[in-house]
Short mmCIF file of C-alpha atoms in Angstrom, two decimals:
data_model
loop_
_atom_site.label_atom_id
_atom_site.label_comp_id
_atom_site.label_asym_id
_atom_site.label_seq_id
_atom_site.Cartn_x
_atom_site.Cartn_y
_atom_site.Cartn_z
CA MET A 46 198.90 156.42 67.11
CA ILE A 47 194.95 156.57 66.42
CA ASP A 48 195.86 155.58 62.82
CA VAL A 49 198.31 153.34 63.46
CA LEU A 50 195.89 151.60 65.75
CA THR A 51 193.58 151.54 62.93
CA ARG A 52 195.47 150.27 60.56
CA LEU A 53 196.72 147.39 62.78
CA TRP A 54 192.79 146.72 63.50
CA ASP A 55 191.75 146.62 59.71
CA ARG A 56 194.80 144.26 59.10
CA LEU A 57 193.69 141.71 61.98
CA THR A 58 190.41 141.90 61.04
CA ALA A 59 190.84 141.72 56.94
CA ASN A 60 189.08 137.95 56.68
CA ILE A 61 186.84 138.34 58.96
CA ASP A 62 183.28 138.21 58.14
CA SER A 63 181.64 140.44 60.27
CA THR A 64 177.96 138.94 60.36
CA LEU A 65 179.59 135.65 60.86
CA MET A 66 181.51 136.37 63.55
CA LEU A 67 178.40 138.97 65.19
CA ILE A 68 176.09 135.85 65.32
CA ALA A 69 178.72 133.53 66.95
CA THR A 70 179.58 136.08 69.69
CA LEU A 71 175.95 136.28 70.42
CA ILE A 72 175.59 132.64 70.99
CA LEU A 73 179.05 132.71 73.01
CA ALA A 74 177.99 135.39 75.14
CA VAL A 75 174.52 133.19 75.62
CA GLY A 76 176.73 129.86 76.56
CA LEU A 77 178.80 132.34 79.16
CA PHE A 78 175.61 133.42 80.74
CA THR A 79 174.57 130.18 81.26
CA LEU A 80 177.98 128.12 82.16
CA TYR A 81 178.19 130.68 84.57
CA SER A 82 175.09 129.54 86.23
CA ALA A 83 175.52 125.85 85.40
CA ALA A 84 179.00 125.85 87.24
CA TYR A 85 178.19 128.62 89.83
CA GLU A 86 179.81 126.60 92.69
CA ASN A 87 182.90 126.34 90.15
CA PRO A 88 184.24 129.54 88.75
CA VAL A 89 187.14 128.16 87.54
CA ARG A 90 185.18 126.55 84.60
CA LEU A 91 184.10 129.70 83.66
CA GLU A 92 187.64 131.16 83.57
CA SER A 93 189.10 128.01 81.72
CA GLN A 94 186.29 128.55 79.08
CA LEU A 95 187.51 131.93 78.65
CA VAL A 96 190.67 130.57 77.92
CA ASN A 97 189.19 128.01 75.42
CA ILE A 98 187.50 130.50 73.52
CA ALA A 99 190.89 132.55 73.28
CA VAL A 100 192.42 129.81 71.75
CA ALA A 101 189.49 128.71 69.85
CA LEU A 102 189.16 132.37 68.34
CA ALA A 103 193.09 132.67 67.37
CA ALA A 104 192.63 128.96 65.59
CA MET A 105 189.40 130.74 63.66
CA TRP A 106 191.96 133.66 62.73
CA VAL A 107 194.37 131.63 61.36
CA ALA A 108 192.15 129.55 59.42
CA SER A 109 190.29 132.80 57.99
CA ARG A 110 193.58 133.50 56.22
CA VAL A 111 194.35 130.43 54.76
CA PRO A 112 193.07 130.59 51.10
CA PRO A 113 190.79 127.60 49.58
CA GLN A 114 193.23 126.60 47.35
CA THR A 115 195.87 125.99 50.26
CA LEU A 116 193.63 123.90 52.04
CA MET A 117 192.84 122.21 48.92
CA ARG A 118 196.53 120.96 48.85
CA PHE A 119 196.81 119.87 52.29
CA ALA A 120 193.42 117.96 52.52
CA VAL A 121 195.02 114.73 51.77
CA PRO A 122 197.98 115.02 54.09
CA ILE A 123 195.39 116.19 56.76
CA TYR A 124 193.27 113.11 56.17
CA VAL A 125 196.28 110.66 56.42
CA VAL A 126 197.56 112.16 59.51
CA GLY A 127 194.42 111.86 61.22
CA LEU A 128 194.03 108.35 60.01
CA LEU A 129 197.47 107.68 61.45
CA LEU A 130 196.46 109.34 64.57
CA LEU A 131 193.43 107.21 65.15
CA VAL A 132 195.13 103.76 64.68
CA GLY A 133 197.84 105.33 67.17
CA VAL A 134 194.67 105.92 69.48
CA ALA A 135 193.67 102.28 69.08
CA LEU A 136 197.20 101.00 69.66
CA PHE A 137 198.35 103.41 72.55
CA GLY A 138 195.73 105.81 73.58
CA GLU A 139 194.79 106.64 77.13
CA VAL A 140 191.72 104.81 78.67
CA VAL A 141 189.01 107.05 80.37
CA ASN A 142 185.65 105.72 81.52
CA GLY A 143 186.13 102.68 79.48
CA ALA A 144 186.76 104.52 76.34
CA ARG A 145 190.27 104.81 74.24
CA ARG A 146 189.71 108.20 73.05
CA TRP A 147 192.78 110.28 73.87
CA LEU A 148 196.25 110.22 72.58
CA HIS A 149 199.59 111.65 75.05
CA VAL A 150 202.06 113.72 72.47
CA GLY A 151 204.67 114.96 74.99
CA ILE A 152 202.81 117.17 77.59
CA VAL A 153 199.70 117.56 75.19
CA ARG A 154 196.70 115.07 75.40
CA PHE A 155 194.05 115.56 72.84
CA GLN A 156 191.33 113.68 71.15
CA PRO A 157 192.38 112.72 67.28
CA SER A 158 188.80 111.72 66.42
CA GLU A 159 188.14 115.73 66.43
CA ILE A 160 190.49 116.35 63.50
CA MET A 161 188.52 113.90 61.34
CA LYS A 162 185.51 116.49 61.51
CA ILE A 163 187.51 118.78 59.45
CA ALA A 164 189.86 116.32 57.46
CA MET A 165 186.72 114.54 56.53
CA PRO A 166 185.04 117.69 54.34
CA LEU A 167 188.20 118.60 53.29
CA MET A 168 189.19 115.29 51.89
CA LEU A 169 185.96 114.17 50.14
CA ALA A 170 185.49 117.63 48.81
CA TRP A 171 188.97 117.72 47.48
CA TYR A 172 188.07 114.33 46.14
CA PHE A 173 184.78 115.12 43.81
CA GLN A 174 186.85 118.62 42.74
CA ARG A 175 188.99 116.52 41.02
CA ARG A 176 186.15 114.01 39.59
CA GLU A 177 183.73 117.03 39.16
CA THR A 178 183.64 116.70 35.12
CA SER A 179 183.19 112.59 35.27
CA LEU A 180 181.28 111.95 38.11
CA GLN A 181 180.06 108.23 38.37
CA LEU A 182 178.33 105.98 40.60
CA ARG A 183 181.65 104.22 41.51
CA ASP A 184 182.92 107.78 43.23
CA TYR A 185 180.21 107.79 45.50
CA ALA A 186 181.26 104.26 46.35
CA ILE A 187 185.24 105.91 46.97
CA ALA A 188 183.76 108.35 48.76
CA ALA A 189 182.03 106.21 51.09
CA LEU A 190 185.03 104.06 51.55
CA ILE A 191 186.95 107.43 52.58
CA LEU A 192 184.40 108.07 54.91
CA ALA A 193 183.95 104.54 56.32
CA VAL A 194 187.34 103.92 57.30
CA PRO A 195 187.84 106.41 60.12
CA ALA A 196 184.36 106.35 61.19
CA ALA A 197 185.15 102.70 62.01
CA LEU A 198 188.23 103.47 64.03
CA ILE A 199 186.05 106.05 65.99
CA VAL A 200 183.38 103.85 66.97
CA ARG A 201 185.73 101.13 68.24
CA GLN A 202 186.85 103.78 70.79
CA PRO A 203 183.85 103.61 71.48
CA ASP A 204 182.59 107.19 70.71
CA LEU A 205 179.23 107.25 68.99
CA GLY A 206 178.92 110.76 69.45
CA THR A 207 181.98 111.82 67.52
CA THR A 208 181.19 108.94 64.99
CA LEU A 209 177.94 110.52 63.86
CA LEU A 210 179.59 114.08 63.44
CA VAL A 211 182.26 112.56 61.31
CA LEU A 212 179.67 110.52 59.35
CA ALA A 213 177.34 113.45 58.77
CA ALA A 214 180.31 115.58 57.90
CA GLY A 215 181.27 113.12 55.13
CA PHE A 216 177.77 112.49 54.16
CA TYR A 217 176.82 116.29 53.76
CA VAL A 218 179.78 116.45 51.45
CA ILE A 219 178.73 113.24 49.40
CA PHE A 220 175.09 114.59 49.02
CA LEU A 221 175.74 118.11 48.11
CA ALA A 222 178.32 116.59 45.48
CA GLY A 223 174.95 115.05 43.81
CA LEU A 224 174.16 111.92 45.51
CA SER A 225 170.89 110.69 43.76
CA TRP A 226 167.84 110.68 46.00
CA LYS A 227 167.09 107.40 44.92
CA ILE A 228 169.92 106.10 46.20
CA ILE A 229 169.98 107.87 49.39
CA ALA A 230 166.27 106.16 49.61
CA GLY A 231 167.85 102.72 49.21
CA LEU A 232 170.26 103.29 51.83
CA VAL A 233 167.65 104.37 54.08
CA VAL A 234 165.73 100.72 53.52
CA SER A 235 168.99 99.10 53.71
CA GLY A 236 169.81 100.57 56.68
CA LEU A 237 166.48 99.58 58.19
CA ALA A 238 167.04 96.24 57.14
CA ALA A 239 170.11 95.87 58.73
CA ALA A 240 169.11 97.23 62.35
CA PRO A 241 169.13 93.92 63.37
CA PHE A 242 172.97 93.38 62.40
CA LEU A 243 173.90 96.82 64.04
CA TRP A 244 171.90 96.06 67.01
CA SER A 245 174.03 93.01 67.59
CA ILE A 246 177.60 94.62 67.37
CA MET A 247 176.74 97.43 69.53
CA HIS A 248 177.99 98.16 72.82
CA ASP A 249 175.96 97.16 75.96
CA TYR A 250 175.68 100.84 77.01
CA GLN A 251 174.91 102.12 73.39
CA ARG A 252 171.79 99.75 73.74
CA ARG A 253 170.72 100.75 76.93
CA ARG A 254 170.75 104.40 75.82
CA ILE A 255 168.31 103.23 72.97
CA LEU A 256 166.24 101.53 75.34
CA THR A 257 166.09 104.45 77.64
CA LEU A 258 165.25 106.71 75.01
CA LEU A 259 161.97 104.66 74.34
CA ASP A 260 161.06 104.41 77.82
CA PRO A 261 163.71 106.43 80.47
CA THR A 262 161.52 105.27 83.78
CA THR A 263 162.38 101.76 83.34
CA ASP A 264 165.74 102.76 85.09
CA PRO A 265 164.83 106.12 86.53
CA LEU A 266 168.05 106.03 88.85
CA GLY A 267 170.57 104.68 86.08
CA ALA A 268 170.78 104.99 82.33
CA GLY A 269 167.37 107.20 82.38
CA TYR A 270 168.29 109.44 85.04
CA HIS A 271 170.07 112.05 82.75
CA ILE A 272 166.82 112.06 80.33
CA ILE A 273 164.25 112.32 82.92
CA GLN A 274 166.14 115.12 84.91
CA ALA A 275 166.89 116.98 81.86
CA GLN A 276 163.12 117.13 80.36
CA ILE A 277 161.89 117.82 83.91
CA ALA A 278 164.39 120.95 83.83
CA VAL A 279 163.06 121.89 80.03
CA GLY A 280 159.43 121.38 81.01
CA SER A 281 159.61 123.57 84.21
CA GLY A 282 161.20 126.85 82.32
CA GLY A 283 157.54 127.43 81.13
CA ILE A 284 157.49 129.96 78.54
CA THR A 285 159.34 132.63 80.06
CA GLY A 286 161.94 130.70 82.37
CA LYS A 287 162.42 130.50 86.23
CA GLY A 288 164.91 133.52 85.32
CA TRP A 289 169.26 133.39 85.25
CA LEU A 290 170.33 131.83 88.46
CA GLU A 291 166.97 130.43 89.51
CA GLY A 292 167.10 127.39 88.03
CA THR A 293 166.21 124.80 90.60
CA GLN A 294 167.34 121.60 88.65
CA THR A 295 170.41 123.40 88.46
CA HIS A 296 171.82 124.69 91.27
CA LEU A 297 170.12 121.72 93.63
CA GLU A 298 172.63 119.56 91.00
CA PHE A 299 169.52 117.64 89.66
CA ILE A 300 170.76 117.79 85.97
CA PRO A 301 173.92 115.77 85.29
CA GLU A 302 176.76 117.00 82.99
CA ARG A 303 174.77 120.33 82.84
CA SER A 304 178.11 122.33 81.75
CA THR A 305 178.72 120.22 78.86
CA ASP A 306 176.11 117.78 76.79
CA PHE A 307 173.34 119.00 78.92
CA ILE A 308 173.76 122.81 79.03
CA PHE A 309 170.46 123.32 76.95
CA ALA A 310 168.55 121.85 79.74
CA VAL A 311 169.81 124.63 82.19
CA PHE A 312 169.31 127.08 79.35
CA SER A 313 165.96 125.93 79.01
CA GLU A 314 164.95 126.25 82.99
CA GLU A 315 166.05 129.87 83.13
CA PHE A 316 165.40 131.21 79.98
CA GLY A 317 162.11 128.95 79.02
CA LEU A 318 160.50 128.67 75.63
CA LEU A 319 161.29 132.13 74.65
CA GLY A 320 164.84 131.63 75.44
CA ASN A 321 164.80 128.86 73.24
CA ALA A 322 163.04 130.30 70.47
CA ILE A 323 166.32 133.31 70.61
CA LEU A 324 168.84 130.62 70.51
CA LEU A 325 167.14 128.87 67.71
CA VAL A 326 166.94 132.10 65.53
CA LEU A 327 170.64 132.30 66.40
CA TYR A 328 171.85 129.22 65.23
CA LEU A 329 169.39 129.58 62.06
CA MET A 330 171.05 132.91 61.33
CA LEU A 331 174.67 131.22 61.43
CA ILE A 332 173.37 128.18 59.36
CA GLY A 333 171.85 130.72 56.83
CA ARG A 334 174.69 132.79 56.74
CA GLY A 335 176.97 129.53 56.02
CA LEU A 336 174.92 128.63 53.23
CA VAL A 337 175.09 132.08 51.47
CA ILE A 338 178.73 131.80 51.70
CA ALA A 339 178.43 128.22 50.36
CA ALA A 340 176.23 129.21 47.64
CA GLY A 341 178.54 132.09 46.62
CA ALA A 342 181.80 130.31 46.56
CA PRO A 343 183.72 130.00 43.26
CA THR A 344 184.82 126.56 43.23
CA PHE A 345 183.25 122.99 43.70
CA PHE A 346 185.81 122.15 46.29
CA ALA A 347 185.02 125.60 47.98
CA ARG A 348 181.22 124.86 47.66
CA LEU A 349 181.00 121.17 48.96
CA LEU A 350 183.56 122.20 52.01
CA ALA A 351 181.40 125.36 53.13
CA GLY A 352 177.77 123.57 52.93
CA ALA A 353 179.32 120.78 54.99
CA ILE A 354 180.62 122.76 57.73
CA THR A 355 177.80 124.98 57.49
CA LEU A 356 175.37 121.96 58.02
CA ILE A 357 177.60 120.41 60.73
CA PHE A 358 176.31 123.27 63.07
CA PHE A 359 173.00 122.12 62.34
CA THR A 360 173.81 118.58 63.25
CA TYR A 361 175.27 119.71 66.47
CA ALA A 362 172.52 121.57 67.62
CA PHE A 363 169.99 119.30 66.52
CA VAL A 364 171.21 116.18 68.02
CA ASN A 365 171.93 117.85 71.27
CA MET A 366 168.72 119.30 71.69
CA GLY A 367 167.18 116.30 70.59
CA MET A 368 168.77 114.27 73.21
CA VAL A 369 168.41 117.13 75.90
CA SER A 370 164.59 116.83 75.10
CA GLY A 371 164.18 113.20 75.04
CA ILE A 372 163.61 112.73 71.23
CA LEU A 373 167.06 111.42 70.49
CA PRO A 374 169.27 109.02 72.34
CA VAL A 375 172.13 110.31 74.44
CA VAL A 376 175.43 110.46 72.27
CA GLY A 377 177.62 112.60 74.01
CA VAL A 378 177.44 115.86 71.43
CA PRO A 379 178.11 119.44 73.08
CA LEU A 380 175.86 122.35 72.07
CA PRO A 381 177.81 124.35 69.72
CA LEU A 382 179.53 127.45 70.58
CA VAL A 383 177.64 127.02 74.37
CA SER A 384 178.68 124.21 76.08
CA TYR A 385 181.68 124.03 78.20
CA GLY A 386 184.93 122.11 76.52
CA GLY A 387 187.82 123.09 74.40
CA THR A 388 188.30 120.68 71.68
CA ALA A 389 185.04 120.95 69.99
CA LEU A 390 185.07 124.60 70.69
CA VAL A 391 188.62 124.87 68.65
CA THR A 392 187.25 122.63 65.95
CA LEU A 393 183.95 124.60 65.58
CA PHE A 394 185.90 127.88 65.22
CA LEU A 395 188.27 126.29 62.85
CA GLY A 396 185.15 125.67 60.48
CA LEU A 397 183.83 129.31 60.70
CA GLY A 398 187.43 130.62 59.98
CA ILE A 399 187.58 127.99 56.89
CA LEU A 400 183.92 129.96 55.88
CA MET A 401 185.24 133.12 56.44
CA SER A 402 188.24 132.48 54.24
CA ILE A 403 186.27 130.79 51.40
CA GLN A 404 184.27 134.42 51.61
CA LYS A 405 186.92 136.66 51.32
CA HIS A 406 188.86 134.96 48.58
CA ARG A 407 185.83 134.29 46.72
CA LYS A 408 186.36 137.50 44.07
CA LEU A 409 190.14 136.33 44.11
CA VAL A 410 189.28 133.01 42.01
CA GLN A 411 186.29 133.70 39.96
CA SER A 412 187.61 135.21 36.47
#
């Protein structure tokens, strides 16, 4: 019986990268402890997150067993389906809090823009794989167009946070494919020059977020409330924190969205600078492992895909910590593997599963 169970366990974990899984599990544990404190008066939220984790792990396991060659074959269909779903959202999507982001299919309600976080690097990696031997400037222009179309659909929902993540996922692939630093510098200058135009087409709430970032005290009970309370929580944690379940900003309910976008403020208050340093080390280990997998990938497609997925984790963490600390605008980006929520968690674990697949199948492709 023990031998049968051992063989079954070996088969189930055959494609799981133990290092990546260990780091992700540690971050998940940090997230559950923090969520328990943040949702202390609502234990149902913790139970729901455990269900989300189970679904995400199942998605990761499935993705880890799909060879990179198969992913490459399905890159275009996944991208096209994602685009069609985004068009469906624009036409038939459900409006929640003034934003049209959700689509109902039968009894299921989901956010199609999340699909593009995986579909975008898949599509662009597939495109550059086909053009690997003859890359020209126009190829980067076509890649930018492939990226711009879904980004434009998402930003109109409006969903600035998801737009940022999709743009980042696409940019990482384009950059890793060999985009010149001169071109990047030119794009930065052009972006700065276009800032007045971009400001004019922004929604009012997006402008308020930027103005509030510069001076949150101009509206301390409105748009600046989130940033002010989060900064108080982060600062009051000190070096070692107030202790688990002892955060006053958290339990007196001063921190808004404390289970989702602002969960880092809860963590900082209770575990302090030392806890933040440990969490940062865990994220750096996760990113480092992903970059090692990317460096060892056997094909151009796999290297681009693994590199982009890994750097997406960096973007999630950097943007979330930046907005909670008040150095970036509030754009609704969760803290990876820590914030409450099912859709983003499944997307991130799908990414981990793809990394594990690339790592497992690297020797099967090399000559």
